Amino acid sequence: MQLKDYLTPHLIFFEEKPLSKEESIKLLCRRVADDQQLDAPSLFGEVMERENKMTTGMGSHIAVPHARIDSLDRFQTACLVSENGIDFDALDEKPVHIVVLLLSPKRMVKEHIALLSKISYFLTDKENFKKIMEASSIEEIQEMVRLY
């Protein structure tokens, strides 16, 4: 299981305007839904149901909102890089600058946990975080993920 197999360039976004936690999740759900012909409000509801149980703002300026969804047959991811930062109710109370949405097939529990772990490990590496924040193109981020 490699990150490069799950994060596609057309689902990586840079956002300059300030967003709320809900707006950022809704944006990523809408982009995945548009790309995969899924129902955006349903995806958003599933992710927010999980988010309301406990924040996915992990600290270190990253968040990985996620949900396991019955109707999916494969993993879906999207990434948002926020210059301004997002109040994500993070565990360390710091603004989040990188949000990776992970949507998983409900039946793939072990794979969901493994991919969630890989994403978290990759993003909490200070050098990776710095390079993503300094990236000027989606291709730069994709290349980092490819080499990981």
PDB file of C-alpha atoms in Angstrom:
ATOM      1  CA  MET A   1       0.000   0.000   0.000  1.00  0.00           C
ATOM      2  CA  GLN A   2       1.646   3.208  -1.208  1.00  0.00           C
ATOM      3  CA  LEU A   3       0.302   6.751  -0.865  1.00  0.00           C
ATOM      4  CA  LYS A   4       0.967   7.506  -4.525  1.00  0.00           C
ATOM      5  CA  ASP A   5      -1.676   4.951  -5.461  1.00  0.00           C
ATOM      6  CA  TYR A   6      -4.374   6.847  -3.566  1.00  0.00           C
ATOM      7  CA  LEU A   7      -3.703  10.564  -4.058  1.00  0.00           C
ATOM      8  CA  THR A   8      -4.350  11.815  -7.562  1.00  0.00           C
ATOM      9  CA  PRO A   9      -3.236  15.251  -8.794  1.00  0.00           C
ATOM     10  CA  HIS A  10      -6.706  16.453  -9.793  1.00  0.00           C
ATOM     11  CA  LEU A  11      -7.855  16.017  -6.185  1.00  0.00           C
ATOM     12  CA  ILE A  12      -5.127  18.180  -4.631  1.00  0.00           C
ATOM     13  CA  PHE A  13      -6.119  21.798  -4.053  1.00  0.00           C
ATOM     14  CA  PHE A  14      -4.508  25.005  -2.818  1.00  0.00           C
ATOM     15  CA  GLU A  15      -6.856  27.356  -0.985  1.00  0.00           C
ATOM     16  CA  GLU A  16      -5.985  30.962  -0.239  1.00  0.00           C
ATOM     17  CA  LYS A  17      -9.255  32.194   1.244  1.00  0.00           C
ATOM     18  CA  PRO A  18     -10.068  31.410   4.872  1.00  0.00           C
ATOM     19  CA  LEU A  19     -12.310  28.368   5.369  1.00  0.00           C
ATOM     20  CA  SER A  20     -13.992  26.825   8.368  1.00  0.00           C
ATOM     21  CA  LYS A  21     -13.576  23.186   9.288  1.00  0.00           C
ATOM     22  CA  GLU A  22     -17.000  22.378   7.821  1.00  0.00           C
ATOM     23  CA  GLU A  23     -16.331  24.353   4.624  1.00  0.00           C
ATOM     24  CA  SER A  24     -13.038  22.566   4.041  1.00  0.00           C
ATOM     25  CA  ILE A  25     -14.604  19.127   4.535  1.00  0.00           C
ATOM     26  CA  LYS A  26     -17.576  20.060   2.345  1.00  0.00           C
ATOM     27  CA  LEU A  27     -15.235  21.294  -0.410  1.00  0.00           C
ATOM     28  CA  LEU A  28     -13.232  18.060  -0.418  1.00  0.00           C
ATOM     29  CA  CYS A  29     -16.369  15.884  -0.298  1.00  0.00           C
ATOM     30  CA  ARG A  30     -17.849  17.834  -3.215  1.00  0.00           C
ATOM     31  CA  ARG A  31     -14.685  17.431  -5.294  1.00  0.00           C
ATOM     32  CA  VAL A  32     -14.547  13.667  -4.664  1.00  0.00           C
ATOM     33  CA  ALA A  33     -18.285  13.360  -5.338  1.00  0.00           C
ATOM     34  CA  ASP A  34     -17.989  15.268  -8.626  1.00  0.00           C
ATOM     35  CA  ASP A  35     -15.026  13.147  -9.684  1.00  0.00           C
ATOM     36  CA  GLN A  36     -16.636   9.813  -8.820  1.00  0.00           C
ATOM     37  CA  GLN A  37     -20.334  10.601  -9.424  1.00  0.00           C
ATOM     38  CA  LEU A  38     -21.174  10.225  -5.736  1.00  0.00           C
ATOM     39  CA  ASP A  39     -23.609  12.125  -3.524  1.00  0.00           C
ATOM     40  CA  ALA A  40     -21.704  15.021  -1.916  1.00  0.00           C
ATOM     41  CA  PRO A  41     -24.204  15.736   0.910  1.00  0.00           C
ATOM     42  CA  SER A  42     -24.191  12.057   1.869  1.00  0.00           C
ATOM     43  CA  LEU A  43     -20.370  11.936   1.959  1.00  0.00           C
ATOM     44  CA  PHE A  44     -20.273  15.158   3.970  1.00  0.00           C
ATOM     45  CA  GLY A  45     -22.821  13.772   6.446  1.00  0.00           C
ATOM     46  CA  GLU A  46     -20.809  10.582   6.959  1.00  0.00           C
ATOM     47  CA  VAL A  47     -17.559  12.494   7.496  1.00  0.00           C
ATOM     48  CA  MET A  48     -19.171  14.985   9.875  1.00  0.00           C
ATOM     49  CA  GLU A  49     -20.798  12.166  11.843  1.00  0.00           C
ATOM     50  CA  ARG A  50     -17.308  10.762  12.434  1.00  0.00           C
ATOM     51  CA  GLU A  51     -15.845  14.240  13.031  1.00  0.00           C
ATOM     52  CA  ASN A  52     -18.461  15.013  15.683  1.00  0.00           C
ATOM     53  CA  LYS A  53     -17.356  11.979  17.697  1.00  0.00           C
ATOM     54  CA  MET A  54     -13.780  13.250  17.901  1.00  0.00           C
ATOM     55  CA  THR A  55     -11.791  15.799  15.965  1.00  0.00           C
ATOM     56  CA  THR A  56      -9.504  14.560  13.218  1.00  0.00           C
ATOM     57  CA  GLY A  57      -7.319  17.627  13.706  1.00  0.00           C
ATOM     58  CA  MET A  58      -4.330  15.593  14.828  1.00  0.00           C
ATOM     59  CA  GLY A  59      -2.024  18.426  15.771  1.00  0.00           C
ATOM     60  CA  SER A  60       1.110  19.572  13.958  1.00  0.00           C
ATOM     61  CA  HIS A  61      -1.121  21.614  11.604  1.00  0.00           C
ATOM     62  CA  ILE A  62      -2.702  18.558   9.939  1.00  0.00           C
ATOM     63  CA  ALA A  63      -6.144  16.962   9.826  1.00  0.00           C
ATOM     64  CA  VAL A  64      -7.289  13.715   8.261  1.00  0.00           C
ATOM     65  CA  PRO A  65     -11.093  13.696   8.274  1.00  0.00           C
ATOM     66  CA  HIS A  66     -12.280  10.237   7.335  1.00  0.00           C
ATOM     67  CA  ALA A  67     -15.235   7.912   7.125  1.00  0.00           C
ATOM     68  CA  ARG A  68     -15.976   4.330   6.170  1.00  0.00           C
ATOM     69  CA  ILE A  69     -18.806   4.273   3.652  1.00  0.00           C
ATOM     70  CA  ASP A  70     -21.050   1.365   2.624  1.00  0.00           C
ATOM     71  CA  SER A  71     -21.471   2.440  -0.991  1.00  0.00           C
ATOM     72  CA  LEU A  72     -17.750   2.712  -1.810  1.00  0.00           C
ATOM     73  CA  ASP A  73     -15.854  -0.100  -3.459  1.00  0.00           C
ATOM     74  CA  ARG A  74     -12.462   1.626  -3.371  1.00  0.00           C
ATOM     75  CA  PHE A  75     -10.613   4.317  -1.417  1.00  0.00           C
ATOM     76  CA  GLN A  76     -11.104   7.980  -2.282  1.00  0.00           C
ATOM     77  CA  THR A  77      -8.811  10.764  -1.114  1.00  0.00           C
ATOM     78  CA  ALA A  78      -8.502  14.495  -1.628  1.00  0.00           C
ATOM     79  CA  CYS A  79      -6.047  17.026  -0.215  1.00  0.00           C
ATOM     80  CA  LEU A  80      -6.419  20.699   0.649  1.00  0.00           C
ATOM     81  CA  VAL A  81      -3.431  22.927   1.412  1.00  0.00           C
ATOM     82  CA  SER A  82      -4.498  26.091   3.243  1.00  0.00           C
ATOM     83  CA  GLU A  83      -2.118  29.013   3.427  1.00  0.00           C
ATOM     84  CA  ASN A  84      -4.199  30.773   6.102  1.00  0.00           C
ATOM     85  CA  GLY A  85      -4.894  27.774   8.276  1.00  0.00           C
ATOM     86  CA  ILE A  86      -8.221  26.361   9.420  1.00  0.00           C
ATOM     87  CA  ASP A  87      -9.645  26.185  12.937  1.00  0.00           C
ATOM     88  CA  PHE A  88     -10.180  22.418  13.037  1.00  0.00           C
ATOM     89  CA  ASP A  89     -10.552  22.009  16.807  1.00  0.00           C
ATOM     90  CA  ALA A  90      -7.160  20.296  16.616  1.00  0.00           C
ATOM     91  CA  LEU A  91      -5.806  18.469  19.639  1.00  0.00           C
ATOM     92  CA  ASP A  92      -2.955  20.988  19.960  1.00  0.00           C
ATOM     93  CA  GLU A  93      -5.337  23.922  19.248  1.00  0.00           C
ATOM     94  CA  LYS A  94      -3.147  25.084  16.333  1.00  0.00           C
ATOM     95  CA  PRO A  95      -4.604  25.961  12.919  1.00  0.00           C
ATOM     96  CA  VAL A  96      -4.582  23.196  10.321  1.00  0.00           C
ATOM     97  CA  HIS A  97      -2.781  23.853   7.030  1.00  0.00           C
ATOM     98  CA  ILE A  98      -3.056  20.432   5.371  1.00  0.00           C
ATOM     99  CA  VAL A  99      -6.324  18.499   5.235  1.00  0.00           C
ATOM    100  CA  VAL A 100      -6.437  15.039   3.673  1.00  0.00           C
ATOM    101  CA  LEU A 101      -9.895  13.529   3.276  1.00  0.00           C
ATOM    102  CA  LEU A 102      -9.976   9.728   3.359  1.00  0.00           C
ATOM    103  CA  LEU A 103     -13.112   7.842   2.335  1.00  0.00           C
ATOM    104  CA  SER A 104     -12.923   4.062   2.624  1.00  0.00           C
ATOM    105  CA  PRO A 105     -15.128   1.100   1.773  1.00  0.00           C
ATOM    106  CA  LYS A 106     -16.832   0.082   5.026  1.00  0.00           C
ATOM    107  CA  ARG A 107     -15.733  -3.559   4.729  1.00  0.00           C
ATOM    108  CA  MET A 108     -12.000  -2.686   4.420  1.00  0.00           C
ATOM    109  CA  VAL A 109     -11.263  -1.933   8.076  1.00  0.00           C
ATOM    110  CA  LYS A 110      -7.623  -3.084   8.192  1.00  0.00           C
ATOM    111  CA  GLU A 111      -6.775  -1.269   4.967  1.00  0.00           C
ATOM    112  CA  HIS A 112      -8.529   1.880   6.237  1.00  0.00           C
ATOM    113  CA  ILE A 113      -6.407   1.881   9.386  1.00  0.00           C
ATOM    114  CA  ALA A 114      -3.219   1.162   7.418  1.00  0.00           C
ATOM    115  CA  LEU A 115      -3.834   3.990   4.936  1.00  0.00           C
ATOM    116  CA  LEU A 116      -4.842   6.399   7.699  1.00  0.00           C
ATOM    117  CA  SER A 117      -1.582   5.545   9.451  1.00  0.00           C
ATOM    118  CA  LYS A 118       0.488   6.073   6.284  1.00  0.00           C
ATOM    119  CA  ILE A 119      -1.111   9.457   5.622  1.00  0.00           C
ATOM    120  CA  SER A 120      -0.574  10.555   9.229  1.00  0.00           C
ATOM    121  CA  TYR A 121       3.020   9.370   9.316  1.00  0.00           C
ATOM    122  CA  PHE A 122       3.807  11.123   6.018  1.00  0.00           C
ATOM    123  CA  LEU A 123       2.240  14.427   7.079  1.00  0.00           C
ATOM    124  CA  THR A 124       3.687  14.533  10.600  1.00  0.00           C
ATOM    125  CA  ASP A 125       7.197  14.344   9.175  1.00  0.00           C
ATOM    126  CA  LYS A 126       8.331  17.970   9.557  1.00  0.00           C
ATOM    127  CA  GLU A 127      10.310  17.935   6.317  1.00  0.00           C
ATOM    128  CA  ASN A 128       7.346  16.610   4.320  1.00  0.00           C
ATOM    129  CA  PHE A 129       5.045  19.186   5.907  1.00  0.00           C
ATOM    130  CA  LYS A 130       7.465  21.997   5.084  1.00  0.00           C
ATOM    131  CA  LYS A 131       7.853  20.884   1.463  1.00  0.00           C
ATOM    132  CA  ILE A 132       4.098  20.672   0.966  1.00  0.00           C
ATOM    133  CA  MET A 133       3.592  24.145   2.409  1.00  0.00           C
ATOM    134  CA  GLU A 134       6.350  25.529   0.171  1.00  0.00           C
ATOM    135  CA  ALA A 135       5.118  23.729  -2.954  1.00  0.00           C
ATOM    136  CA  SER A 136       4.056  26.008  -5.773  1.00  0.00           C
ATOM    137  CA  SER A 137       2.332  23.324  -7.828  1.00  0.00           C
ATOM    138  CA  ILE A 138       0.289  20.181  -7.503  1.00  0.00           C
ATOM    139  CA  GLU A 139       3.003  18.355  -9.422  1.00  0.00           C
ATOM    140  CA  GLU A 140       5.544  19.119  -6.679  1.00  0.00           C
ATOM    141  CA  ILE A 141       3.279  17.529  -4.075  1.00  0.00           C
ATOM    142  CA  GLN A 142       2.571  14.558  -6.322  1.00  0.00           C
ATOM    143  CA  GLU A 143       6.304  14.011  -6.823  1.00  0.00           C
ATOM    144  CA  MET A 144       6.882  14.056  -3.046  1.00  0.00           C
ATOM    145  CA  VAL A 145       4.165  11.468  -2.548  1.00  0.00           C
ATOM    146  CA  ARG A 146       5.515   9.362  -5.412  1.00  0.00           C
ATOM    147  CA  LEU A 147       8.977   9.266  -3.848  1.00  0.00           C
ATOM    148  CA  TYR A 148       7.642   8.439  -0.384  1.00  0.00           C
TER     149      TYR A 148
END
